[in-house]
Short mmCIF file of C-alpha atoms in Angstrom, two decimals:
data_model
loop_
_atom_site.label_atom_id
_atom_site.label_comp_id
_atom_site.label_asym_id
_atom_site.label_seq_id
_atom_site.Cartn_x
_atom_site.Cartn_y
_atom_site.Cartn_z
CA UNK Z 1 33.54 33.66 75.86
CA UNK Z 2 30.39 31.86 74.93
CA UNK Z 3 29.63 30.81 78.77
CA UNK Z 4 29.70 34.27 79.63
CA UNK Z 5 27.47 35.17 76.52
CA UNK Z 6 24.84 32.49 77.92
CA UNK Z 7 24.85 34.06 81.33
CA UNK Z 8 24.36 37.25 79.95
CA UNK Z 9 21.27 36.12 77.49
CA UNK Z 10 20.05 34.10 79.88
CA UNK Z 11 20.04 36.55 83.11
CA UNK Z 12 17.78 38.98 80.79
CA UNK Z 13 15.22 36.71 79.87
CA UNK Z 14 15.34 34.99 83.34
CA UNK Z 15 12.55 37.57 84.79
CA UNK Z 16 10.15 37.87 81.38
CA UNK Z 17 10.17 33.98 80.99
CA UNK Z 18 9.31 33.96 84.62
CA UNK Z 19 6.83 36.21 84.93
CA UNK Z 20 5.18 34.93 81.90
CA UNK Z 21 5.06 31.53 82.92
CA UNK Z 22 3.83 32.62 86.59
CA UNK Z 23 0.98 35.13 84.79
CA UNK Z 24 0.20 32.43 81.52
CA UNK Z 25 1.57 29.11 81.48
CA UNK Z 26 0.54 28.79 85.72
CA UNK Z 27 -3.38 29.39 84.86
CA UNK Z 28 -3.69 26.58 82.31
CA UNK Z 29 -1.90 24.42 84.67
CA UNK Z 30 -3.93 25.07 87.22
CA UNK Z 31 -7.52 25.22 84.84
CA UNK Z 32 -6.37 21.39 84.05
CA UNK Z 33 -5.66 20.22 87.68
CA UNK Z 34 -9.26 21.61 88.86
CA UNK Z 35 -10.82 19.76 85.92
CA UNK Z 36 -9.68 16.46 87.39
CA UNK Z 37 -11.25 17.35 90.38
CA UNK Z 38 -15.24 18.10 91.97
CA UNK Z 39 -14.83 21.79 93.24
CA UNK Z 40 -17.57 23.54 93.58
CA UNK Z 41 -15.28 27.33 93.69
CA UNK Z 42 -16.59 28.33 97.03
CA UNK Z 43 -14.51 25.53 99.87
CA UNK Z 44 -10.74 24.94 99.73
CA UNK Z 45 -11.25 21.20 99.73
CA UNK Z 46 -10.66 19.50 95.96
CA UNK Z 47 -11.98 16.40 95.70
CA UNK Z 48 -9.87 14.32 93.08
CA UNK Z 49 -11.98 12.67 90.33
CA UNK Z 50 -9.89 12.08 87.32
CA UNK Z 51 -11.61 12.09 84.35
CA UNK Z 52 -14.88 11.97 85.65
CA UNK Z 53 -16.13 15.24 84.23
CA UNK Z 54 -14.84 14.92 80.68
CA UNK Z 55 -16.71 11.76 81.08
CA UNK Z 56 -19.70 14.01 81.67
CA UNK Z 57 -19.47 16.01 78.77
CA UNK Z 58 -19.84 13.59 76.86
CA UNK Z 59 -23.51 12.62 78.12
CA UNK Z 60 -23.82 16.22 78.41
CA UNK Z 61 -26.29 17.39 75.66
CA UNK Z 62 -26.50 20.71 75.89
CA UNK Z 63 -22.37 20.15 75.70
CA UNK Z 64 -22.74 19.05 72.38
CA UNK Z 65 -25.34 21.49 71.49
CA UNK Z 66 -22.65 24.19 72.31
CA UNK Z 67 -19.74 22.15 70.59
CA UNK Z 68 -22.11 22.07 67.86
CA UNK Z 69 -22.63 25.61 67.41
CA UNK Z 70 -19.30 25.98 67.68
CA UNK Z 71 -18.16 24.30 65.14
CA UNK Z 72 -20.55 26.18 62.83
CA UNK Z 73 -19.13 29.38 63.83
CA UNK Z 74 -15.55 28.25 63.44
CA UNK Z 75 -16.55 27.02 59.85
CA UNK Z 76 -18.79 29.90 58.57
CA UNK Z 77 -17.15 32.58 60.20
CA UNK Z 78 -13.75 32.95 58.69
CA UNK Z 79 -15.36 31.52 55.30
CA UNK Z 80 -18.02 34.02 54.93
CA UNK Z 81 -15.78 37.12 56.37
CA UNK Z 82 -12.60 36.47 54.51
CA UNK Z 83 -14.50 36.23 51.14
CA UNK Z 84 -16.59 39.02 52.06
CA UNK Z 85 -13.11 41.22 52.75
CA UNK Z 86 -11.33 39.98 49.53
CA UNK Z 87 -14.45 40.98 47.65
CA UNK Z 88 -14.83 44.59 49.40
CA UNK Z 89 -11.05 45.07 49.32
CA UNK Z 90 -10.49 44.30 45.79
CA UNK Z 91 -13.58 46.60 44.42
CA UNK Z 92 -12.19 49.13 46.63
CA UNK Z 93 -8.25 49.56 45.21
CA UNK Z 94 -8.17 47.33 41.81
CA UNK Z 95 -12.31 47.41 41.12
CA UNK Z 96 -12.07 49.64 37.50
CA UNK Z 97 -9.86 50.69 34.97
CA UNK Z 98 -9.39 54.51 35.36
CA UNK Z 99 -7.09 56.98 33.22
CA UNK Z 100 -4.04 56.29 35.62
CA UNK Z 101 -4.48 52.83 35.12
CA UNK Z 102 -6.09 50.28 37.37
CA UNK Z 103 -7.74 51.96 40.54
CA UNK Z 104 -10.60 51.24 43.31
CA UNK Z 105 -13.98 52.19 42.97
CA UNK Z 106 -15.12 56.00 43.06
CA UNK Z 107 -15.46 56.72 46.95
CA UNK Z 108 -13.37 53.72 48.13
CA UNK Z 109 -11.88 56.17 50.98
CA UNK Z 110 -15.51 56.69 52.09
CA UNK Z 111 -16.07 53.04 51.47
CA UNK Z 112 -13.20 52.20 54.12
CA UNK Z 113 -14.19 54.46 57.01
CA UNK Z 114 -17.80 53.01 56.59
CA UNK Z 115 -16.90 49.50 56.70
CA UNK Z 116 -14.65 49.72 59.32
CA UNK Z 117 -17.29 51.81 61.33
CA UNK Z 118 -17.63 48.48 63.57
CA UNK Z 119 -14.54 48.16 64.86
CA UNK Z 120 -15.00 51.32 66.53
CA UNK Z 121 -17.80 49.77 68.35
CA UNK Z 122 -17.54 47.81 72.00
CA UNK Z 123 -18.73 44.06 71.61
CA UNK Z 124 -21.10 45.13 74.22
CA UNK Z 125 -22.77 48.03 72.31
CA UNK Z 126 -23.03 45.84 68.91
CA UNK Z 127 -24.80 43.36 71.35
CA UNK Z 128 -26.95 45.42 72.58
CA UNK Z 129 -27.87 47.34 69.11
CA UNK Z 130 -28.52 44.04 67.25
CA UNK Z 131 -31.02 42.62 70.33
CA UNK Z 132 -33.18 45.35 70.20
CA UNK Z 133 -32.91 45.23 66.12
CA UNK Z 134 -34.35 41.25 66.27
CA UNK Z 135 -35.99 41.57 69.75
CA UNK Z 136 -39.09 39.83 69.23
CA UNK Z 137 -41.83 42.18 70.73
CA UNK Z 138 -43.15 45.14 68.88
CA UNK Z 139 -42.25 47.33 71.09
CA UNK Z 140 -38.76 46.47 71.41
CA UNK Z 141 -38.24 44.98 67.95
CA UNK Z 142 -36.76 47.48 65.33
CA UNK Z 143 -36.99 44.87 62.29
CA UNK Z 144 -40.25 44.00 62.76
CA UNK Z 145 -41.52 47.28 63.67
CA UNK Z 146 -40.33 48.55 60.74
CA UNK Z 147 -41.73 45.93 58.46
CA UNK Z 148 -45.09 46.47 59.79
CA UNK Z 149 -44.68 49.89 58.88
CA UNK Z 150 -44.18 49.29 55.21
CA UNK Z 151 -46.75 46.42 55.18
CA UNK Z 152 -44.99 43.44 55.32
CA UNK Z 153 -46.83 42.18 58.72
CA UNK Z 154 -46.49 38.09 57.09
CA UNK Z 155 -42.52 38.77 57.39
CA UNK Z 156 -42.20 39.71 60.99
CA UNK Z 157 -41.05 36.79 62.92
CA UNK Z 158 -39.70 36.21 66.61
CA UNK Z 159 -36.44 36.50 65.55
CA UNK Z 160 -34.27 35.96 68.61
CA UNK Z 161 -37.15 34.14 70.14
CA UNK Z 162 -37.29 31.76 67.74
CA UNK Z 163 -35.10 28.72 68.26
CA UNK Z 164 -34.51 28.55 64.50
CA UNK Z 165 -33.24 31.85 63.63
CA UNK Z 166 -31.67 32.92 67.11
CA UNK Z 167 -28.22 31.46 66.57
CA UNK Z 168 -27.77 32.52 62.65
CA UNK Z 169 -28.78 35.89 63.78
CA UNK Z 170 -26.02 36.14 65.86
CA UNK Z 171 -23.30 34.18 63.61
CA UNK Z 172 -24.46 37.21 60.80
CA UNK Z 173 -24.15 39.78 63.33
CA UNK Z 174 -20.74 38.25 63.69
CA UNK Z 175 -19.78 38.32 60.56
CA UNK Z 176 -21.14 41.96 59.96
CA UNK Z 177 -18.68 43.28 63.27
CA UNK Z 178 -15.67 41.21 61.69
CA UNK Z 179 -15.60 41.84 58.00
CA UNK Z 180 -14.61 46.20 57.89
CA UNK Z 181 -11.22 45.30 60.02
CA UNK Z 182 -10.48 42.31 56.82
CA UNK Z 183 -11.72 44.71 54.28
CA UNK Z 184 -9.23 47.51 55.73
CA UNK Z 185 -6.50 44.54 56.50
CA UNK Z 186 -6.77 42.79 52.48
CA UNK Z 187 -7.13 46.77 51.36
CA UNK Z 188 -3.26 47.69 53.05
CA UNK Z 189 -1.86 44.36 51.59
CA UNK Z 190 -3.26 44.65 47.90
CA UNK Z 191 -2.13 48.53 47.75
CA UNK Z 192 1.57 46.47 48.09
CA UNK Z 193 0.84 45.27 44.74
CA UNK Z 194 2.47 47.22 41.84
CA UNK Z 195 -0.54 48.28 39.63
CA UNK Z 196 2.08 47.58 36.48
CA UNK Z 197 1.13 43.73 37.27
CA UNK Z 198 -2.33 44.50 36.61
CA UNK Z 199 -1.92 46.43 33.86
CA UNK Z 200 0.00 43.58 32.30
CA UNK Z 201 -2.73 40.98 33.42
CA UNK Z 202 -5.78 43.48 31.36
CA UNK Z 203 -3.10 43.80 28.37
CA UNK Z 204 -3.24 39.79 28.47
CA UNK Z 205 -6.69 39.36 28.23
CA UNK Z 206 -7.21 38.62 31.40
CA UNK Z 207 -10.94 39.29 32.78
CA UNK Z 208 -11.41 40.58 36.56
CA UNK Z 209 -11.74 36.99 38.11
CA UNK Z 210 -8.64 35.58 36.56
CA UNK Z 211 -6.73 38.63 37.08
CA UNK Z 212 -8.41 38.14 41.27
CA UNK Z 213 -7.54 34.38 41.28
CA UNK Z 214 -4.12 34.45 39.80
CA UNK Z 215 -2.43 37.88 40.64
CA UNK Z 216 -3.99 39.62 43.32
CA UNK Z 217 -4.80 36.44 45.97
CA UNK Z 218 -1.82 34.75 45.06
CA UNK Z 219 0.39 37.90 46.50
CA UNK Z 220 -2.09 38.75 49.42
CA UNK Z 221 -1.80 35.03 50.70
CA UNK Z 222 0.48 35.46 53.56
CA UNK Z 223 -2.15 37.95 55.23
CA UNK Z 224 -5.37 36.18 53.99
CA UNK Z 225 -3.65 33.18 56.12
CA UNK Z 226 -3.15 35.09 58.76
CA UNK Z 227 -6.95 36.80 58.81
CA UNK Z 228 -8.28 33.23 58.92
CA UNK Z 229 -6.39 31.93 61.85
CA UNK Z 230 -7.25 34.83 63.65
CA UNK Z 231 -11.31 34.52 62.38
CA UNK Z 232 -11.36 31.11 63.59
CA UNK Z 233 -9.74 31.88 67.23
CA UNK Z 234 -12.63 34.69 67.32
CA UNK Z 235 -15.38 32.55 65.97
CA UNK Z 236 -14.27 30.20 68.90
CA UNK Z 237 -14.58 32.53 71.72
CA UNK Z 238 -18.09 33.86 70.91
CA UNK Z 239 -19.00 34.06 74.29
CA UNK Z 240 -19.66 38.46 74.83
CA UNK Z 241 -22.28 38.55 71.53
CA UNK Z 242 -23.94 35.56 72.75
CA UNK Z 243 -24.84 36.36 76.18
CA UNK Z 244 -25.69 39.67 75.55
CA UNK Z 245 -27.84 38.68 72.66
CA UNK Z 246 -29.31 35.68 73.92
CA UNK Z 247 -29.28 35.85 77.73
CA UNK Z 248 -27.03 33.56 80.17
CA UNK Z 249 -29.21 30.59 79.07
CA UNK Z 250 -27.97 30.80 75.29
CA UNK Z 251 -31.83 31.54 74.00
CA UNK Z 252 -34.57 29.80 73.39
CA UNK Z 253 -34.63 26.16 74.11
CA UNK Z 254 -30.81 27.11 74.36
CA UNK Z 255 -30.14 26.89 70.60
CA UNK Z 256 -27.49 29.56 70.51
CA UNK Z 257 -25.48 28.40 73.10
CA UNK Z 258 -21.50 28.03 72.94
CA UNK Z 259 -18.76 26.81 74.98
CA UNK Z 260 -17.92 29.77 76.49
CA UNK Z 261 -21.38 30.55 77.79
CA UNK Z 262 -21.57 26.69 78.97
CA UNK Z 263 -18.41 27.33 80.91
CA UNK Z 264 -19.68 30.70 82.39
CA UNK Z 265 -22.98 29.16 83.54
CA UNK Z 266 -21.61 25.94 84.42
CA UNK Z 267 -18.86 28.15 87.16
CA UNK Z 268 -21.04 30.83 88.34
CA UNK Z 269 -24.64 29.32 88.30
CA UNK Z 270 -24.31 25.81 89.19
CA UNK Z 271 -20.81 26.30 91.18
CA UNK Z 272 -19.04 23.34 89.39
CA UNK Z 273 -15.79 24.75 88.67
CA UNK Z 274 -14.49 21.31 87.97
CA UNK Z 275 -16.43 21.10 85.40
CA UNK Z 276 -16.58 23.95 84.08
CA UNK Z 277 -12.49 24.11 83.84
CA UNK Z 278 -13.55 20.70 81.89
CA UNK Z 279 -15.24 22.64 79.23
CA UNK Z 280 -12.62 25.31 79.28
CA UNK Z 281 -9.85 22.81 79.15
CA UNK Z 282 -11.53 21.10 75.86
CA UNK Z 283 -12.30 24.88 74.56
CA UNK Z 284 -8.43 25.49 74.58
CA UNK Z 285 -7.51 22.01 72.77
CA UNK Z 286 -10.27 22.71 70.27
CA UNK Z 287 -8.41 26.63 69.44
CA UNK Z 288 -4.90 24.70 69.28
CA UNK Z 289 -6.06 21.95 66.85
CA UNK Z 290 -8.40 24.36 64.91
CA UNK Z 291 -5.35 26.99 64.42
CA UNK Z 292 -2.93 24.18 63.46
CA UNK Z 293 -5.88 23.00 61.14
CA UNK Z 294 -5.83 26.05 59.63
CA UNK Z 295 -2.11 27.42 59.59
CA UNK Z 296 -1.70 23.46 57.70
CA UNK Z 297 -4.39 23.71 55.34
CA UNK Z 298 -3.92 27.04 54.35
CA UNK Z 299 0.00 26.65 53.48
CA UNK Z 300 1.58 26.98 50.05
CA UNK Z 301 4.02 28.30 48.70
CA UNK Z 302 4.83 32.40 49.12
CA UNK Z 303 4.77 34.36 46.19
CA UNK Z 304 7.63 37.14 45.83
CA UNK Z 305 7.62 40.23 43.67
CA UNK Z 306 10.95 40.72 42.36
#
């Protein structure tokens, strides 16, 4: 009886598990065997060099510059978004004290569909919005074109041109595309929350950051641990918003570069495939430890409403 229930489970996943490990698990295999090797991507020879090109990297210093960066966005990111969202998302269902009790903000459904506005947009079209926005010319530059307008000429500034402020533009613009989807995400968990819980939190005494710390993040946990994993996988592959922002060379002096764009320009402008697949290879541990990172840091124990 149970032999023929094995054959039967495993005859169905036989073909998924396949075809998964031919479509996903065969690629990274493959990524890590050309990264032991000097292919340039365009002959079928494969020259075998072992470690040789994560050697590299690590004499590589626009490598670290991008591994850098990286770690900046994988820090500030999910930081600055989630608290962002919890802030938004708790003004918007729990921000007042209305006649029914404990209620969002006037407007919150307007609030929602505005902050969630740039989801709707491509990565691509936020890109190019935001680099005419900071472009530094005056003809192309909306910010500064509009600050001359009103007189503040001493405030206009290269912007993406500048070496200084090209990379934090671009981590803000980040974090302005990513926040509405955690505002809307936080918003559907909190409205989960029985309002009778913060009724009895206001009859306690409790003021609006004690009744935030102890009630309402306390129950909204689970998903607020689930936002940040996710934050920090997107922080990691910041690759579209860069290079359409900052060009294939990751801006001036290359400041804003990142792995990804390292990789790309590594592949398809210098032809080292083996090395790039080196940088992708290290990309891909740096997700895995980062999400366990996170997953661990971020555990405690889950709060159920009885």
């Amino acid at each position: 009886m149970h032999h023929g229930k094995y054959t039967f489970v495993v005859s169905f996943l036989l073909v998924p598990v396949g075809i998964y490990g031919l479509f996903v698990v065969s690629p990274y295999l493959q990524a890590i065997y050309i990264s032991l090797t000097d292919w340039t991507g365009l002959t079928g020879g494969q020259t075998f060099v072992g470690l040789a090109n994560y050697a590299r990297l690590l004499d590589d210093e626009q490598f670290l510059i991008a591994l850098r960066n990286n770690g900046i966005l994988v820090v500030v990111v999910p930081a600055v978004t989630v608290l962002l969202g919890l802030f938004l998302a708790s003004m918007l269902n729990v921000g007042r004290r209305g006649r029914s009790g404990v209620e969002g903000v006037r407007g919150s459904a307007v609030y929602r569909v505005v902050y969630f506005f740039p989801m709707v947009l491509s990565v691509a079209i936020i890109g190019v919005l935001f680099k005419y926005v900071f472009a530094p010319t005056q003809a192309g530059g909306i910010l500064n074109g509009l600050l001359r307008a009103v007189g503040l000429d001493g405030w206009a500034q290269p912007w993406l041109g500048d070496p200084d402020f090209a990379f934090w533009i671009v981590l803000l613009v980040m974090i302005w595309s990513f926040v509405g989807f955690y505002v809307v995400l936080f918003s559907a968990a909190m409205q989960s929350i029985p309002k009778e819980i913060y009724e009895a939190a206001l009859l306690d005494g409790a003021g609006r950051f004690m009744t935030f710390r102890q009630v309402t993040l306390p129950l909204v946990w689970d998903t607020v641990q689930v936002g940040w994993v996710y934050l920090a996988i997107q922080a990691m592959d910041a690759f579209a918003l860069v290079h359409i922002m900052l060009g294939i060379g990751g801006g001036p002096s290359r400041s804003g570069d990142v792995l990804g764009l390292a990789l790309y320009r590594s592949a398809f402008n210098s032809y080292r495939f083996g090395y790039a697949s080196a940088i992708g290879v290290v990309l891909l541990l740096l997700t895995l430890v980062v999400a366990a990172v996170f997953m661990r840091v971020a555990r405690r124990e889950r709060v159920e409403l009885s």
